[in-house]
Coordinates of N, CA and C and ligand atoms in Angstrom, one line a residue:
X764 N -46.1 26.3 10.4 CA -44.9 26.8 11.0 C -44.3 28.0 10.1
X765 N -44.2 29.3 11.1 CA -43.2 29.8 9.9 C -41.8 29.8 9.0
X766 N -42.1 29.6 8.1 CA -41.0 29.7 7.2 C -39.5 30.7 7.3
X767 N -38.6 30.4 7.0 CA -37.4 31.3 6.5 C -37.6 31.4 4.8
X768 N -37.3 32.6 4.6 CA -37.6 32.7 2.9 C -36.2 33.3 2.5
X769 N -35.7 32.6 1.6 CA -34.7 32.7 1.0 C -34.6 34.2 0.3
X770 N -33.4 34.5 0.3 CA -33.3 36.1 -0.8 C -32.8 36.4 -1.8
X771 N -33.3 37.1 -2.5 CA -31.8 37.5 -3.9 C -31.5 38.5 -3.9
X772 N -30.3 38.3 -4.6 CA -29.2 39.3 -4.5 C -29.1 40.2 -5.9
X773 N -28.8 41.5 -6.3 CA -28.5 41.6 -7.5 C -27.0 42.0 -7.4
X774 N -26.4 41.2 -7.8 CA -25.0 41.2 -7.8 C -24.2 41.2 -9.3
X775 N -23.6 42.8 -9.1 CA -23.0 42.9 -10.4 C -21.7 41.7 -11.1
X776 N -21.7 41.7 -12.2 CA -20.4 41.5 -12.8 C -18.9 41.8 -11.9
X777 N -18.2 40.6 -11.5 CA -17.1 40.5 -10.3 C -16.1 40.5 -11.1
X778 N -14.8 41.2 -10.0 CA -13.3 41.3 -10.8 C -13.1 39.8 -9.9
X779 N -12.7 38.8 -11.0 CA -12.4 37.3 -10.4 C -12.9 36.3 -10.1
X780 N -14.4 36.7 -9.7 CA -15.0 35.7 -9.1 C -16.4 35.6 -10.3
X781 N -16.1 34.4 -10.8 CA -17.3 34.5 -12.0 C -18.5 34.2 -12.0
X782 N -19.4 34.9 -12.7 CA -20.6 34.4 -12.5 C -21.7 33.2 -12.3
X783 N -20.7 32.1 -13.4 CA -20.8 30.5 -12.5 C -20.9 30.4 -11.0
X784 N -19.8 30.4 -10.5 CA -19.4 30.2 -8.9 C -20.6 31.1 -8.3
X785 N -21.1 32.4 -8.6 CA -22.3 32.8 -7.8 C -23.3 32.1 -8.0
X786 N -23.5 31.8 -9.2 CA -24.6 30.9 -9.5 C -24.9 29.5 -8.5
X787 N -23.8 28.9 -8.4 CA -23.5 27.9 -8.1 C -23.5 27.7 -6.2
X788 N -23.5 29.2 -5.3 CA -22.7 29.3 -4.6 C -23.8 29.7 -3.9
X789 N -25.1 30.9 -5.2 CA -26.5 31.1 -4.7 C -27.4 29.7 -4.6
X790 N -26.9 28.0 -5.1 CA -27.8 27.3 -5.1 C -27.7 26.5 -3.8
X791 N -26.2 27.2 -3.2 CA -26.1 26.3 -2.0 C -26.4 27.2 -1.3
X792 N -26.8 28.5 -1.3 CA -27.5 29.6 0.2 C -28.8 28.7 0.6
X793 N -29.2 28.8 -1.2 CA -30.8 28.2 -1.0 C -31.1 26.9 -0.8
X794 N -30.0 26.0 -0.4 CA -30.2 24.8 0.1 C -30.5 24.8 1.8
X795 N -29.3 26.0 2.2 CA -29.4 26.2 3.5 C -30.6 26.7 4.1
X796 N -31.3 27.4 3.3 CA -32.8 28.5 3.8 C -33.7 27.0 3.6
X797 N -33.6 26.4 3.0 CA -34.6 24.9 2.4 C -34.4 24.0 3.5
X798 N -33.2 23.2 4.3 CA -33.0 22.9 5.1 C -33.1 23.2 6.6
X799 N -33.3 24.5 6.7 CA -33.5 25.4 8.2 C -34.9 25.1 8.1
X800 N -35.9 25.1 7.2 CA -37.0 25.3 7.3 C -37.9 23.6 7.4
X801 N -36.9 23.1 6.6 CA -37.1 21.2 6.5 C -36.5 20.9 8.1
X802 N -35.5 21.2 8.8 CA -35.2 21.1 10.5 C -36.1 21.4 11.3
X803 N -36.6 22.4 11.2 CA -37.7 23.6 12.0 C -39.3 22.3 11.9
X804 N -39.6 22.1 10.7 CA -40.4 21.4 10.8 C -40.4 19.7 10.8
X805 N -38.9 18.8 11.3 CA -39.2 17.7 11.9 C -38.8 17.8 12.8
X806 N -38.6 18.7 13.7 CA -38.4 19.0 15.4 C -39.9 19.2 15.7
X807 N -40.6 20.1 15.0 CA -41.6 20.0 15.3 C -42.5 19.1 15.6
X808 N -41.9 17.7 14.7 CA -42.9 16.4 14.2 C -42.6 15.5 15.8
X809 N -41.0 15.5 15.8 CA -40.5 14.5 16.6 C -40.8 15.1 18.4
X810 N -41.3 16.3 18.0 CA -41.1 17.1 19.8 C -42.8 16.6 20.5
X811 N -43.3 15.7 19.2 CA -44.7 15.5 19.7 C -44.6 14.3 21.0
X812 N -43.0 13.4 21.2 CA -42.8 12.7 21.6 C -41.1 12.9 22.2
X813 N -41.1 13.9 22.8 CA -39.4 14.0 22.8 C -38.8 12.6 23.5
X814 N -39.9 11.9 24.4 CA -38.8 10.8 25.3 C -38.5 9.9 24.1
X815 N -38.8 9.5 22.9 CA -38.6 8.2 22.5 C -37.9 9.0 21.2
X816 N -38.2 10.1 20.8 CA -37.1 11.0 19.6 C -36.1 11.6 20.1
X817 N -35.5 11.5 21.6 CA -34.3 12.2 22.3 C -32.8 12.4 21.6
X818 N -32.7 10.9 20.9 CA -31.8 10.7 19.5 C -32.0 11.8 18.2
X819 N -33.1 12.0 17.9 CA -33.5 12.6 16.7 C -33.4 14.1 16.7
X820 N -34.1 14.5 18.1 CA -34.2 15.8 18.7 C -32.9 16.0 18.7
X821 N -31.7 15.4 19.2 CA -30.7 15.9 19.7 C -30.0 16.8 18.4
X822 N -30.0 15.4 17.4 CA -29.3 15.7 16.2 C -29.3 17.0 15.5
X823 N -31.0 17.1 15.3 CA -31.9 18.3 14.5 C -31.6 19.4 15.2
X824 N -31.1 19.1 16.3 CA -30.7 20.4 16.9 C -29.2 21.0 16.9
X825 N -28.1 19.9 16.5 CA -27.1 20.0 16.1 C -26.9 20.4 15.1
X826 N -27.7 19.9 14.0 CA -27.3 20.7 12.5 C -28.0 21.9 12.3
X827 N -29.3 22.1 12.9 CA -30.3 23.7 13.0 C -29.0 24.5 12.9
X828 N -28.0 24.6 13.8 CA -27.0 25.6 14.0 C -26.4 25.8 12.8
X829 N -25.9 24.5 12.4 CA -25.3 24.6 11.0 C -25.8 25.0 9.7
X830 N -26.7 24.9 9.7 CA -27.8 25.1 8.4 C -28.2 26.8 8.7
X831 N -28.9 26.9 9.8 CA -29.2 28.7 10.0 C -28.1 29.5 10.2
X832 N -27.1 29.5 10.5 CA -25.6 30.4 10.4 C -25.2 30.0 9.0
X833 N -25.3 29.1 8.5 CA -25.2 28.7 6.6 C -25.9 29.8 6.1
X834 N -27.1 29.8 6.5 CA -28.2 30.9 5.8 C -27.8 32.1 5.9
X835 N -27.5 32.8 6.7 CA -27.5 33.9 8.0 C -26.4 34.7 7.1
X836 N -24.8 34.0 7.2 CA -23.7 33.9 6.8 C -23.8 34.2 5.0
X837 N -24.4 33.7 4.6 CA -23.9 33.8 3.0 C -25.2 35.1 2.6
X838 N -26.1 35.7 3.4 CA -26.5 36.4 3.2 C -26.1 37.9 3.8
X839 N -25.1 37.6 4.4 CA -24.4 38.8 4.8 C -23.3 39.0 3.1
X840 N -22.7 37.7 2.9 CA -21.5 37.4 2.4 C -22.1 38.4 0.5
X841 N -23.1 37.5 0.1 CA -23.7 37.9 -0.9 C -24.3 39.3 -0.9
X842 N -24.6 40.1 0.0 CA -25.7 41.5 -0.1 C -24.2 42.1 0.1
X843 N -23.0 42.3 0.3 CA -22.0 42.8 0.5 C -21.5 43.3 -0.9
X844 N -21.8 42.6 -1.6 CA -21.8 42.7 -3.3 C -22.0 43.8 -4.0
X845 N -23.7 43.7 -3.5 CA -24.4 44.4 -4.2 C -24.2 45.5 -5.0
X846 N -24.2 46.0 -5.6 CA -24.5 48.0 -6.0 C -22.8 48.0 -5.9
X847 N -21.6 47.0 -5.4 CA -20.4 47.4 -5.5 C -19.7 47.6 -6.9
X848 N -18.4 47.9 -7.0 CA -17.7 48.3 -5.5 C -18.1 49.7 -5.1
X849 N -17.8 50.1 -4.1 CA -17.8 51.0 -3.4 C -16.7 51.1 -2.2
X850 N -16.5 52.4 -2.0 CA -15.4 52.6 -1.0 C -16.1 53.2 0.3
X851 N -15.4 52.4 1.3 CA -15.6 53.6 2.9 C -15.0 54.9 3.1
X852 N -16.0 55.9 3.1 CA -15.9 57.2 3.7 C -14.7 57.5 4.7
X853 N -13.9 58.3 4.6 CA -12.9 59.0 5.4 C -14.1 59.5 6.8
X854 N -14.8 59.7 6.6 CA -15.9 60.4 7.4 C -16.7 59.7 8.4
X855 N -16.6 58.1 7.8 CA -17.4 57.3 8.0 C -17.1 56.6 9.7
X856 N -18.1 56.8 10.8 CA -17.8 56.3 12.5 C -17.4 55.0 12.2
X857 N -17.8 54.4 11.1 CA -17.2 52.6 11.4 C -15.8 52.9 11.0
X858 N -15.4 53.4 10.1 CA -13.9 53.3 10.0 C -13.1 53.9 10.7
X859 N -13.6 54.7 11.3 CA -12.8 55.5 12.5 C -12.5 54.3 13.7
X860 N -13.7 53.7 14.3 CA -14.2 52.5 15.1 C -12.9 51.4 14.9
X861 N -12.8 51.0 13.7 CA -11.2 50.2 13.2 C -10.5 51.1 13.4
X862 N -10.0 52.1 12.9 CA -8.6 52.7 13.4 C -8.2 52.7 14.9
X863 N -9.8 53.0 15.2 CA -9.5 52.7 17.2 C -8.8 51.7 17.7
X864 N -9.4 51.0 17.3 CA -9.3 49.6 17.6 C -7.5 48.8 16.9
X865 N -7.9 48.8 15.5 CA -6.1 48.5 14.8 C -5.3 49.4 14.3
X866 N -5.5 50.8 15.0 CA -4.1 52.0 14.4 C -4.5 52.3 13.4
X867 N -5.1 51.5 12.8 CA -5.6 52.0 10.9 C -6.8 51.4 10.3
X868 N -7.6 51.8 9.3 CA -8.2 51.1 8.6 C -7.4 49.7 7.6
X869 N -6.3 50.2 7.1 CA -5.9 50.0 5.9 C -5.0 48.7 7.0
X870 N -4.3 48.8 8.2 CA -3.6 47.8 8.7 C -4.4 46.5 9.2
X871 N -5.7 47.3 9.7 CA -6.9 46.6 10.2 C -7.0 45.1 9.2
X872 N -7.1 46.0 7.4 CA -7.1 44.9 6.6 C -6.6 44.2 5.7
X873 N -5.3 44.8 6.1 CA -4.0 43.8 5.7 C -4.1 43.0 6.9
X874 N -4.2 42.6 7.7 CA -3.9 41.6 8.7 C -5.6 40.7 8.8
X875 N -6.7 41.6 8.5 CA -7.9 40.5 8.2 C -7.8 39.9 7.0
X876 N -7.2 40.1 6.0 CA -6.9 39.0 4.3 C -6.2 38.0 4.8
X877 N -4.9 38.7 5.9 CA -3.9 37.4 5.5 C -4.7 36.3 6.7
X878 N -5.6 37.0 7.6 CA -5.9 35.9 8.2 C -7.0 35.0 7.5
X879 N -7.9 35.7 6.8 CA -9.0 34.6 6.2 C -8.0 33.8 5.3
X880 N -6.9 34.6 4.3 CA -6.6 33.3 3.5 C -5.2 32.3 4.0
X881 N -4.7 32.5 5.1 CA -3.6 31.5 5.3 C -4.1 30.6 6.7
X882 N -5.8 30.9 7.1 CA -5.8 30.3 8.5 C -6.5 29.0 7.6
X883 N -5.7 27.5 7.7 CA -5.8 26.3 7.6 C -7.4 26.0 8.1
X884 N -8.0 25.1 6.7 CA -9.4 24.2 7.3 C -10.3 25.1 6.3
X885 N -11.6 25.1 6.2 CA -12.6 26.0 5.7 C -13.7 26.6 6.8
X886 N -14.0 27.7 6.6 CA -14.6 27.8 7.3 C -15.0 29.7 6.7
X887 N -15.3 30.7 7.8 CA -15.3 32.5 7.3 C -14.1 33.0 8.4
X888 N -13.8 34.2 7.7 CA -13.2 35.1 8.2 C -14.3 36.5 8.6
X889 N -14.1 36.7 9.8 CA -15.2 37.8 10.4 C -14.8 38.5 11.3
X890 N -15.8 40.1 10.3 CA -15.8 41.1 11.3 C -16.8 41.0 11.9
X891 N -16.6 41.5 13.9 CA -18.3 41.7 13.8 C -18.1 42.7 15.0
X892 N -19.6 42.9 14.7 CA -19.9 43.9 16.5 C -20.1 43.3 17.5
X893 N -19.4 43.8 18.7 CA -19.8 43.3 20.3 C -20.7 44.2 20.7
X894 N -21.6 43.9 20.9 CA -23.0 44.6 21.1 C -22.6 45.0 22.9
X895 N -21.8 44.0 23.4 CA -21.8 44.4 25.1 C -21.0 45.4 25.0
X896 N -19.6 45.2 24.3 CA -18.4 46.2 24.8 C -18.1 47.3 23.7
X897 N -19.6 47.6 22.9 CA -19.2 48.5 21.8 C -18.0 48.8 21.0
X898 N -17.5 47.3 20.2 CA -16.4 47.2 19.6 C -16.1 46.2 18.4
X899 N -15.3 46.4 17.8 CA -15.1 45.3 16.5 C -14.3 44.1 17.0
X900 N -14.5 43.0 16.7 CA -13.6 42.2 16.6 C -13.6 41.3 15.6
X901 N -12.5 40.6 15.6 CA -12.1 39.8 14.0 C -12.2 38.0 14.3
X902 N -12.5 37.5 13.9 CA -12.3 36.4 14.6 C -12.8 35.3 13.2
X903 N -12.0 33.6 13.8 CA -12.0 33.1 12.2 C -13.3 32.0 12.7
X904 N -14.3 31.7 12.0 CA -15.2 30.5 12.3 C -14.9 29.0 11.6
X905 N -15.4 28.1 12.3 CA -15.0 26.9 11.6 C -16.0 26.5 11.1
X906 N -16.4 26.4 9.8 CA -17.4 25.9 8.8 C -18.5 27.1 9.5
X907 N -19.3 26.5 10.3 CA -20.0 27.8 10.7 C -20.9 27.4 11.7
X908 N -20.8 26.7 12.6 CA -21.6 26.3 13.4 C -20.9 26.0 14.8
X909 N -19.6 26.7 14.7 CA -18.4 26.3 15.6 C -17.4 27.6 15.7
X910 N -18.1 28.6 16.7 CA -17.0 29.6 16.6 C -17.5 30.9 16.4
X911 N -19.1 31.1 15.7 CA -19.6 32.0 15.7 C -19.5 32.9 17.3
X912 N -19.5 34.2 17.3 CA -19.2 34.8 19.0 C -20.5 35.3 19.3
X913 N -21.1 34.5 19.9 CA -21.9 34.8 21.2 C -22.5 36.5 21.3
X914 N -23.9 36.8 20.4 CA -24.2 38.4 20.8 C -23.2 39.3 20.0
X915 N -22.7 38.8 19.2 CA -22.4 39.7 18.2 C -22.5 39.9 17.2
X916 N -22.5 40.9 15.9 CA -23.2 40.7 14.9 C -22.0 40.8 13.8
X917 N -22.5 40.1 12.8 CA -21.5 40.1 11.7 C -21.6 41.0 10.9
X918 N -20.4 41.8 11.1 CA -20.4 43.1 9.9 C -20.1 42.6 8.5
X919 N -19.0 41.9 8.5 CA -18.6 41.4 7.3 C -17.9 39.9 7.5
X920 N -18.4 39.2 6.2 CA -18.2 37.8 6.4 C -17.6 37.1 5.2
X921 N -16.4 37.0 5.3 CA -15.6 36.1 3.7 C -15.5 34.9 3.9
X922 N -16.1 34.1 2.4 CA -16.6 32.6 3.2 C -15.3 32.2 2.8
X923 N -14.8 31.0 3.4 CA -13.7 30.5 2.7 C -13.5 29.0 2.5
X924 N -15.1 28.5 2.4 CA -15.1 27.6 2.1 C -14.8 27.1 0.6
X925 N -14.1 25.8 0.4 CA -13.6 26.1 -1.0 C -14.8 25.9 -2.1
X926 N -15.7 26.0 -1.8 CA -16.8 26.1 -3.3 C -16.8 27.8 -3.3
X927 N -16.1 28.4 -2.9 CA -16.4 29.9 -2.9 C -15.2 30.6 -3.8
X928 N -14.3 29.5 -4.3 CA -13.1 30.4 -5.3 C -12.0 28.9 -6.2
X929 N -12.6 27.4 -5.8 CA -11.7 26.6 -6.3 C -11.9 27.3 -7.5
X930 N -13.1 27.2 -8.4 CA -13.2 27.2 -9.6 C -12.7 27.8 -10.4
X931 N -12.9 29.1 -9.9 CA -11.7 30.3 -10.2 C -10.4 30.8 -10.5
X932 N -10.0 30.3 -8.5 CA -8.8 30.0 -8.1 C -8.3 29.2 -8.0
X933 N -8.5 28.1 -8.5 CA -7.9 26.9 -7.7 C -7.3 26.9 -6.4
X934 N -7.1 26.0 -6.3 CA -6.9 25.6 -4.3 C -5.6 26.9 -4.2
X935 N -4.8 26.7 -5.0 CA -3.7 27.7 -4.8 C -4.0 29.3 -4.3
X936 N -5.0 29.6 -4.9 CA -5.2 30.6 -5.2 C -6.0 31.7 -4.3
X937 N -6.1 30.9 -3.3 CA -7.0 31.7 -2.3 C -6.9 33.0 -1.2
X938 N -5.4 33.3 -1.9 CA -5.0 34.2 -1.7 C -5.8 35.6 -2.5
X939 N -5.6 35.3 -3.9 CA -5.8 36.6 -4.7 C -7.6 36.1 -4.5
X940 N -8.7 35.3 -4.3 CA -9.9 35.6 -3.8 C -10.1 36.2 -2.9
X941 N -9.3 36.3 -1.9 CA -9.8 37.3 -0.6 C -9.2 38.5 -1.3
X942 N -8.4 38.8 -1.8 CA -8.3 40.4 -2.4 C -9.3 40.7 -3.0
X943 N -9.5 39.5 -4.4 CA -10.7 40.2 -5.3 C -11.8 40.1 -4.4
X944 N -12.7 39.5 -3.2 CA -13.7 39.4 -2.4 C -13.6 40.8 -2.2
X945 N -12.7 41.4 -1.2 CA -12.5 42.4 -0.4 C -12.7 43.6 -1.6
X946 N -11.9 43.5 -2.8 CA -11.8 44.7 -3.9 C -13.6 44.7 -4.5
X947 N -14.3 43.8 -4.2 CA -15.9 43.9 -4.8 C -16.7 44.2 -4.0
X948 N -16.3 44.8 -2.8 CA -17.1 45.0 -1.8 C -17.8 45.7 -2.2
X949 N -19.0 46.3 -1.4 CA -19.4 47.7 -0.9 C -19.9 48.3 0.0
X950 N -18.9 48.7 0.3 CA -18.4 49.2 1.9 C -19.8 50.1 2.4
X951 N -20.4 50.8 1.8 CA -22.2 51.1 2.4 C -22.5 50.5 2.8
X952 N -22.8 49.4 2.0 CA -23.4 47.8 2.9 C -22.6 47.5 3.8
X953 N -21.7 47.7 4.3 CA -21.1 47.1 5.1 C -20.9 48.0 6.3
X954 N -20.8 49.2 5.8 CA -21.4 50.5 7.1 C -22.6 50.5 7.5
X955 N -23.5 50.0 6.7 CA -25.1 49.7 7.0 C -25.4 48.8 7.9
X956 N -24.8 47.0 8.1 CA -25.0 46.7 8.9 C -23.8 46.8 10.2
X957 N -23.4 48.0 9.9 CA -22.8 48.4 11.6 C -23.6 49.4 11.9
X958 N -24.2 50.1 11.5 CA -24.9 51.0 11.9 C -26.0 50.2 12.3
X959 N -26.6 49.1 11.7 CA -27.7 48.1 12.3 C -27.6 47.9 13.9
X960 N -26.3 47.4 13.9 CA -25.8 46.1 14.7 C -25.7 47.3 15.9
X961 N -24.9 48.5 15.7 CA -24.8 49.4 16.7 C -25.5 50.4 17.1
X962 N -27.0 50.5 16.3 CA -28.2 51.1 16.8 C -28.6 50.9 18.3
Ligands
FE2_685 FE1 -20.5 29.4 0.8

């Protein structure tokens, strides 16, 4: 069967978020790519007989969601990193696309921080493309297997689950991680996959 193959990232030296916690944070991506591909292959085992594995089948198919948006998700989250920081272009159609949309770039993301860090529970804060109605929307997921939107693509994805800043921040603190997340961006990468998504 084929495989999912896990990726790496080269991700510089972060304002806040320390090199542990990536370490730590890259061993749970690669649990999820290990997992997706351990799912993938006992559905396969158990679909040799679905009437008497209908329990098993059900299950493997409830967590698949959870494990492959785990994958999916922290590899947006992680390549966002990369080669940063960097800034978005005055020039740039995706930022224009948010002003459309929220009056501003800059209001756009004062109002996406406060929502990834004060919306209660763990889960991401996301931007993404509507592939139908050619447009951004923001919207919060729960853990990740509950809430993802239907056909659209994740431009940018801040996890907020708490192995992504206790260590750092402590619980308190998950305020100043979504700044330093957001301040380590690089907004290329992040214009790159809208220009993917909106191809
Ligand atoms: Fe995570």
């Amino acid at each position: 069967m084929k495989q999912f193959t896990a990726k790496s990232f080269n991700i510089p030296a972060l304002k806040g978020i320390s090199a542990k916690t990536i370490e730590e944070h890259l061993k749970l991506y690669q649990g999820y790519v290990k997992n997706s591909n351990g799912i993938m292959e006992m559905y396969g085992k158990y679909n040799a007989d679905p009437v008497a594995n209908s329990y098993v089948l059900g299950e493997l198919g409830r967590r698949f969601s959870f494990e492959y948006n785990g994958m999916r998700n922290h590899e947006v989250y992680f390549s966002a990193l990369e080669g940063g920081p960097l800034p978005l272009k005055d020039s740039s159609p995706f930022k224009k696309l948010i002003a459309e949309d929220w009056k501003s770039f800059d209001e756009w993301l004062n109002g996406f921080k406060i929502m990834a860090a004060t919306t209660r529970g763990i889960g991401w804060a996301v931007l993404w493309y509507d592939r139908k109605e050619k447009r951004l929307l923001a919207s919060w997921v729960d853990e990740q297997h509950l809430g993802q939107l239907q056909d659209c693509a994740m431009i940018l994805g801040v996890d907020m689950w708490e192995h992504s800043y206790v260590a750092d921040y402590q619980p308190s603190g998950k305020k100043q991680y979504v700044e330093d997340y957001i301040a380590n961006l690089n907004w290329e990468i992040i214009e790159e996959n809208f220009k993917k998504a909106s191809a």
